[in-house]
Amino acid sequence: MESLTEATSGAIGALLSTTILYPLDTCKTRYQAEGGGSHAKPKYRNLSDVLWEAVSTRQVLSLYQGLGTKNMQSFIAQFVYFYGYSYFKKLYLRKSGSKSIGTTANLIIAAAAGACTALVTQPLDTASARMQTASFGKCKGLWETLSEGSWSEAFDGLGISLLLTSNPAIQYTVFDQLKQKLLKDQQMNKTGLESSPEALSALTAFVLGAVSKSIATFLTYPAIRLKVMIQAADHDDGTKQAQPKRPKTISNVLCSIWKREGLPGFFKGLHAQILKTVLSSALLLMIKEKITKTTWVLMLALRRYLLLSRSRLKSA
């Protein structure tokens, strides 16, 4: 029940934060993906150029292209992640017999949950990236996007996604450790009878989420940009010369960034990534913290209802 509650509240938080920040996510993804094409001159000099393109071409609503797929991917990913993280953590505590979990074990558990999430949601992640980087107004549906290439291409970037399991592992470990320390200090300051478990305030959860995600994003950003460029849609710029399309492998993308942009290219869009992911993660964790208690009560009520229904059926 506790694992299910964590998963449900985390998934709802992800759904809301993804929807609120989706236009920023689209601008960020298109800005990061630039550099893999044949043109030497960059199309976007900064993040605002993407927004201006949508406004000037009267395609503002195209900033929401792929929102349904992104929401589906985000909901499933967060549900699987939070369920796996909570389940593996409780399993570890039960098997080890300890009352708390250390930083190393927390990192391993978070990485294992992230790997399970990547395997389950990679096709949706790839489709979402292709939809966001497609030309404004020319986005295709989910099935059409996935069926454009081979089935293996739906898993483009899976290797980097598995590597990037270190990102949420770092984020949630930092968040969990800071949260436990704050709640422990709050309980130590309380006197008298034991009360129900404390919850973080919305502002505190927001700040902790921002700090933890900033650290994780900075450490893993080069891999994040590689993944976006591998998954980005291919554009037809009107020149249909018969040039063989180079496969988007990690080595090819690495060489492309190095030749065109040098070392700074591996950090192109870092500010946009931090802005989007920090806001998204902070909102997610803030919403999750506030709805966890409500979700727990609803789960208990549902469980009681199912048990009563079952007993009535047996007696009948």
Coordinates of C-alpha atoms in Angstrom, one line a residue:
M1 CA 0.0 0.0 0.0
E2 CA 2.8 2.4 0.9
S3 CA 4.6 1.7 -2.4
L4 CA 1.4 2.1 -4.4
T5 CA 0.7 5.4 -2.6
E6 CA 4.1 6.7 -3.4
A7 CA 3.9 5.7 -7.0
T8 CA 0.4 7.2 -7.5
S9 CA 1.2 10.5 -5.9
G10 CA 4.5 10.8 -7.8
A11 CA 2.8 10.0 -11.1
I12 CA 0.1 12.6 -10.5
G13 CA 2.7 15.2 -9.6
A14 CA 4.6 14.4 -12.8
L15 CA 1.5 14.7 -14.9
L16 CA 0.7 18.2 -13.5
S17 CA 4.3 19.5 -13.7
T18 CA 4.8 18.2 -17.2
T19 CA 1.6 19.9 -18.5
I20 CA 2.4 23.2 -16.8
L21 CA 5.9 23.5 -18.1
Y22 CA 5.5 21.8 -21.5
P23 CA 6.0 24.9 -23.8
L24 CA 9.3 25.5 -22.0
D25 CA 10.2 21.8 -22.4
T26 CA 9.6 22.0 -26.2
C27 CA 11.8 25.2 -26.5
K28 CA 14.5 23.5 -24.5
T29 CA 14.5 20.3 -26.5
R30 CA 14.5 22.1 -29.9
Y31 CA 17.4 24.3 -28.7
Q32 CA 19.4 21.3 -27.5
A33 CA 18.8 19.2 -30.6
E34 CA 20.2 21.8 -33.0
G35 CA 23.7 21.0 -34.2
G36 CA 23.0 17.6 -35.7
G37 CA 22.0 19.0 -39.1
S38 CA 24.0 19.8 -42.2
H39 CA 23.8 23.6 -41.9
A40 CA 26.8 25.3 -40.4
K41 CA 25.0 28.4 -39.2
P42 CA 23.0 27.9 -36.0
K43 CA 19.3 28.5 -36.3
Y44 CA 18.8 29.3 -32.6
R45 CA 21.2 31.5 -30.7
N46 CA 19.4 31.3 -27.5
L47 CA 16.2 29.8 -26.0
S48 CA 14.0 32.7 -26.8
D49 CA 14.7 32.3 -30.5
V50 CA 12.6 29.1 -30.4
L51 CA 9.7 30.9 -28.9
W52 CA 10.0 33.7 -31.4
E53 CA 9.9 31.2 -34.3
A54 CA 6.6 29.8 -33.0
V55 CA 5.2 33.3 -32.6
S56 CA 6.4 34.7 -35.9
T57 CA 5.1 31.7 -37.9
R58 CA 1.8 31.7 -35.9
Q59 CA 2.4 28.2 -34.6
V60 CA 2.3 29.0 -30.9
L61 CA 0.0 26.0 -30.2
S62 CA 2.7 23.8 -31.8
L63 CA 4.7 24.4 -28.6
Y64 CA 2.3 21.7 -27.2
Q65 CA 2.9 19.2 -30.0
G66 CA 3.5 15.8 -28.4
L67 CA 2.0 16.8 -25.1
G68 CA -0.2 13.7 -24.9
T69 CA 2.7 11.3 -25.5
K70 CA 4.9 13.2 -23.0
N71 CA 2.2 13.1 -20.4
M72 CA 1.7 9.3 -21.0
Q73 CA 5.5 8.8 -20.8
S74 CA 5.9 11.0 -17.7
F75 CA 3.0 9.4 -15.8
I76 CA 4.1 5.8 -16.5
A77 CA 7.8 6.7 -15.9
Q78 CA 7.1 8.3 -12.5
F79 CA 4.7 5.6 -11.4
V80 CA 7.2 2.9 -12.3
Y81 CA 10.1 4.8 -10.7
F82 CA 8.4 5.7 -7.4
Y83 CA 6.9 2.2 -7.1
G84 CA 10.2 0.6 -7.8
Y85 CA 12.1 2.9 -5.6
S86 CA 9.7 2.5 -2.7
Y87 CA 9.5 -1.2 -3.1
F88 CA 13.2 -1.8 -3.4
K89 CA 13.8 0.4 -0.4
K90 CA 11.4 -1.5 1.8
L91 CA 12.8 -4.8 0.5
Y92 CA 16.3 -3.7 1.4
L93 CA 15.3 -2.6 4.9
R94 CA 13.4 -5.9 5.5
K95 CA 16.4 -8.0 4.3
S96 CA 19.1 -6.0 6.0
G97 CA 17.2 -5.6 9.3
S98 CA 18.4 -2.0 9.5
K99 CA 16.1 0.9 10.4
S100 CA 17.6 3.4 7.9
I101 CA 19.1 3.4 4.5
G102 CA 22.6 4.7 3.8
T103 CA 23.6 6.9 0.9
T104 CA 25.3 4.2 -1.1
A105 CA 22.4 1.8 -0.8
N106 CA 20.0 4.6 -1.7
L107 CA 22.0 5.4 -4.9
I108 CA 21.9 1.7 -6.0
I109 CA 18.2 1.4 -5.3
A110 CA 17.4 4.6 -7.1
A111 CA 19.5 3.5 -10.1
A112 CA 17.8 0.1 -10.2
A113 CA 14.4 1.8 -10.2
G114 CA 15.6 4.2 -12.9
A115 CA 16.8 1.3 -15.1
C116 CA 13.4 -0.4 -14.9
T117 CA 11.7 2.9 -15.8
A118 CA 14.0 3.4 -18.9
L119 CA 13.3 0.0 -20.3
V120 CA 9.5 0.4 -19.9
T121 CA 9.2 3.9 -21.3
Q122 CA 12.0 4.3 -23.9
P123 CA 9.7 4.1 -27.0
L124 CA 7.5 6.8 -25.6
D125 CA 10.5 8.9 -24.7
T126 CA 11.9 8.6 -28.2
A127 CA 8.5 9.4 -29.8
S128 CA 8.1 12.5 -27.6
A129 CA 11.5 13.8 -28.5
R130 CA 10.8 13.4 -32.2
M131 CA 7.4 15.1 -31.9
Q132 CA 8.9 18.1 -30.0
T133 CA 11.7 18.5 -32.6
A134 CA 9.6 18.1 -35.7
S135 CA 8.9 21.2 -37.7
F136 CA 6.2 23.4 -36.2
G137 CA 2.7 22.3 -37.5
K138 CA 4.0 19.1 -39.0
C139 CA 4.0 16.8 -35.9
K140 CA 2.6 13.3 -36.5
G141 CA 0.7 11.0 -34.2
L142 CA 2.3 8.6 -31.7
W143 CA 1.9 5.5 -33.8
E144 CA 2.9 7.2 -37.0
T145 CA 6.0 8.6 -35.3
L146 CA 7.1 5.2 -33.9
S147 CA 6.3 3.3 -37.2
E148 CA 8.5 5.6 -39.3
G149 CA 11.6 3.6 -38.6
S150 CA 12.4 0.1 -37.4
W151 CA 11.4 -1.2 -34.0
S152 CA 15.0 -0.9 -32.8
E153 CA 14.9 2.9 -33.6
A154 CA 12.1 3.3 -31.1
F155 CA 14.8 2.5 -28.5
D156 CA 17.2 5.1 -29.7
G157 CA 19.2 6.5 -26.8
L158 CA 18.4 3.5 -24.5
G159 CA 22.1 3.1 -23.6
I160 CA 22.3 6.8 -22.5
S161 CA 19.0 6.5 -20.8
L162 CA 20.4 3.7 -18.7
L163 CA 23.4 5.8 -18.0
L164 CA 21.2 8.7 -17.0
T165 CA 19.6 6.6 -14.3
S166 CA 22.3 8.2 -12.2
N167 CA 20.5 11.6 -12.6
P168 CA 17.3 10.7 -10.7
A169 CA 19.4 8.5 -8.4
I170 CA 21.5 11.5 -7.4
Q171 CA 18.4 13.8 -7.3
Y172 CA 16.2 11.6 -5.1
T173 CA 19.1 10.6 -2.9
V174 CA 20.0 14.2 -2.2
F175 CA 16.3 15.1 -1.7
D176 CA 15.6 12.1 0.5
Q177 CA 18.6 12.7 2.7
L178 CA 17.9 16.4 3.1
K179 CA 14.2 15.6 3.8
Q180 CA 15.0 13.1 6.5
K181 CA 17.4 15.5 8.2
L182 CA 14.8 18.3 8.2
L183 CA 12.0 16.0 9.5
K184 CA 14.2 14.5 12.1
D185 CA 15.1 18.1 13.3
Q186 CA 11.4 18.9 13.4
Q187 CA 10.5 15.9 15.5
M188 CA 13.4 16.5 17.9
N189 CA 12.1 20.0 18.5
K190 CA 8.7 18.6 19.4
T191 CA 7.9 17.6 22.9
G192 CA 5.1 15.4 24.2
L193 CA 3.3 12.6 22.6
E194 CA 4.2 11.1 19.2
S195 CA 2.2 12.6 16.4
S196 CA 1.6 11.5 12.8
P197 CA 4.6 11.6 10.4
E198 CA 5.6 15.1 9.4
A199 CA 5.3 16.3 5.9
L200 CA 7.4 19.0 4.3
S201 CA 5.9 22.4 3.6
A202 CA 5.3 23.2 -0.1
L203 CA 8.0 25.9 0.0
T204 CA 10.6 23.5 1.6
A205 CA 9.8 20.7 -0.8
F206 CA 10.2 23.1 -3.7
V207 CA 13.6 24.4 -2.5
L208 CA 14.9 20.9 -1.8
G209 CA 13.7 19.7 -5.2
A210 CA 15.4 22.6 -6.9
V211 CA 18.7 22.0 -5.1
S212 CA 18.8 18.2 -5.7
K213 CA 17.9 18.5 -9.4
S214 CA 20.4 21.2 -10.0
I215 CA 23.2 19.0 -8.7
A216 CA 22.1 16.0 -10.7
T217 CA 21.6 18.0 -13.9
F218 CA 25.0 19.6 -13.8
L219 CA 26.8 16.3 -13.3
T220 CA 25.0 14.5 -16.1
Y221 CA 24.3 17.2 -18.7
P222 CA 26.7 16.1 -21.5
A223 CA 24.9 12.8 -21.6
I224 CA 21.5 14.5 -21.6
R225 CA 22.4 16.6 -24.7
L226 CA 23.7 13.5 -26.5
K227 CA 20.4 11.7 -25.9
V228 CA 18.3 14.6 -27.2
M229 CA 20.4 14.8 -30.4
I230 CA 20.1 11.0 -31.0
Q231 CA 16.4 11.0 -30.5
A232 CA 15.7 14.3 -32.5
A233 CA 13.5 14.2 -35.6
D234 CA 15.2 14.4 -39.0
H235 CA 14.3 17.6 -40.9
D236 CA 13.8 17.9 -44.6
D237 CA 15.2 21.4 -45.5
G238 CA 13.9 21.3 -49.0
T239 CA 17.2 20.0 -50.4
K240 CA 16.7 16.5 -51.4
Q241 CA 20.1 15.6 -52.6
A242 CA 21.0 12.0 -52.3
Q243 CA 23.2 12.1 -49.3
P244 CA 23.4 9.0 -47.2
K245 CA 22.0 9.5 -43.7
R246 CA 24.6 8.8 -41.0
P247 CA 23.3 6.6 -38.2
K248 CA 22.8 8.5 -34.9
T249 CA 25.3 6.6 -32.8
I250 CA 26.9 7.9 -29.7
S251 CA 30.3 8.2 -31.4
N252 CA 28.9 10.0 -34.4
V253 CA 27.0 12.6 -32.3
L254 CA 30.1 13.0 -30.1
C255 CA 32.3 13.8 -33.1
S256 CA 29.6 16.1 -34.6
I257 CA 29.4 18.2 -31.4
W258 CA 33.2 18.3 -31.0
K259 CA 33.8 19.4 -34.6
R260 CA 31.1 22.0 -34.8
E261 CA 31.0 23.4 -31.3
G262 CA 34.1 22.2 -29.4
L263 CA 34.0 21.4 -25.6
P264 CA 31.4 24.1 -24.8
G265 CA 29.0 22.3 -27.2
F266 CA 28.6 19.5 -24.6
F267 CA 27.1 22.1 -22.3
K268 CA 24.9 24.0 -24.9
G269 CA 21.5 24.6 -23.3
L270 CA 22.6 23.8 -19.8
H271 CA 20.9 26.9 -18.4
A272 CA 17.7 25.9 -20.3
Q273 CA 17.9 22.3 -19.0
I274 CA 18.4 23.5 -15.4
L275 CA 15.6 26.0 -15.6
K276 CA 13.1 23.4 -17.0
T277 CA 14.2 20.4 -14.9
V278 CA 14.5 22.3 -11.7
L279 CA 11.1 23.8 -12.0
S280 CA 9.6 20.5 -13.1
S281 CA 11.2 18.4 -10.4
A282 CA 10.5 21.0 -7.7
L283 CA 6.8 21.2 -8.7
L284 CA 6.6 17.4 -8.9
L285 CA 8.1 16.8 -5.5
M286 CA 6.0 19.7 -4.0
I287 CA 2.8 18.3 -5.4
K288 CA 3.7 14.8 -4.4
E289 CA 4.4 15.8 -0.8
K290 CA 1.1 17.6 -0.5
I291 CA -1.1 14.9 -2.0
T292 CA 0.6 11.8 -0.5
K293 CA -1.5 12.0 2.7
T294 CA -4.7 12.4 0.7
T295 CA -3.7 9.5 -1.6
W296 CA -2.9 7.3 1.4
V297 CA -6.4 8.0 2.9
L298 CA -8.1 7.3 -0.4
M299 CA -6.1 4.0 -0.8
L300 CA -7.1 2.9 2.7
A301 CA -10.7 3.7 1.9
L302 CA -10.6 1.8 -1.3
R303 CA -8.9 -1.2 0.4
R304 CA -11.6 -1.2 3.1
Y305 CA -14.3 -1.0 0.5
L306 CA -12.8 -3.9 -1.5
L307 CA -12.5 -6.0 1.7
L308 CA -16.1 -5.3 2.6
S309 CA -17.3 -6.2 -0.9
R310 CA -15.3 -9.4 -0.8
S311 CA -16.7 -10.4 2.6
R312 CA -20.3 -9.7 1.4
L313 CA -19.8 -11.8 -1.7
K314 CA -18.5 -14.7 0.4
S315 CA -21.4 -14.5 2.8
A316 CA -23.9 -14.4 -0.1

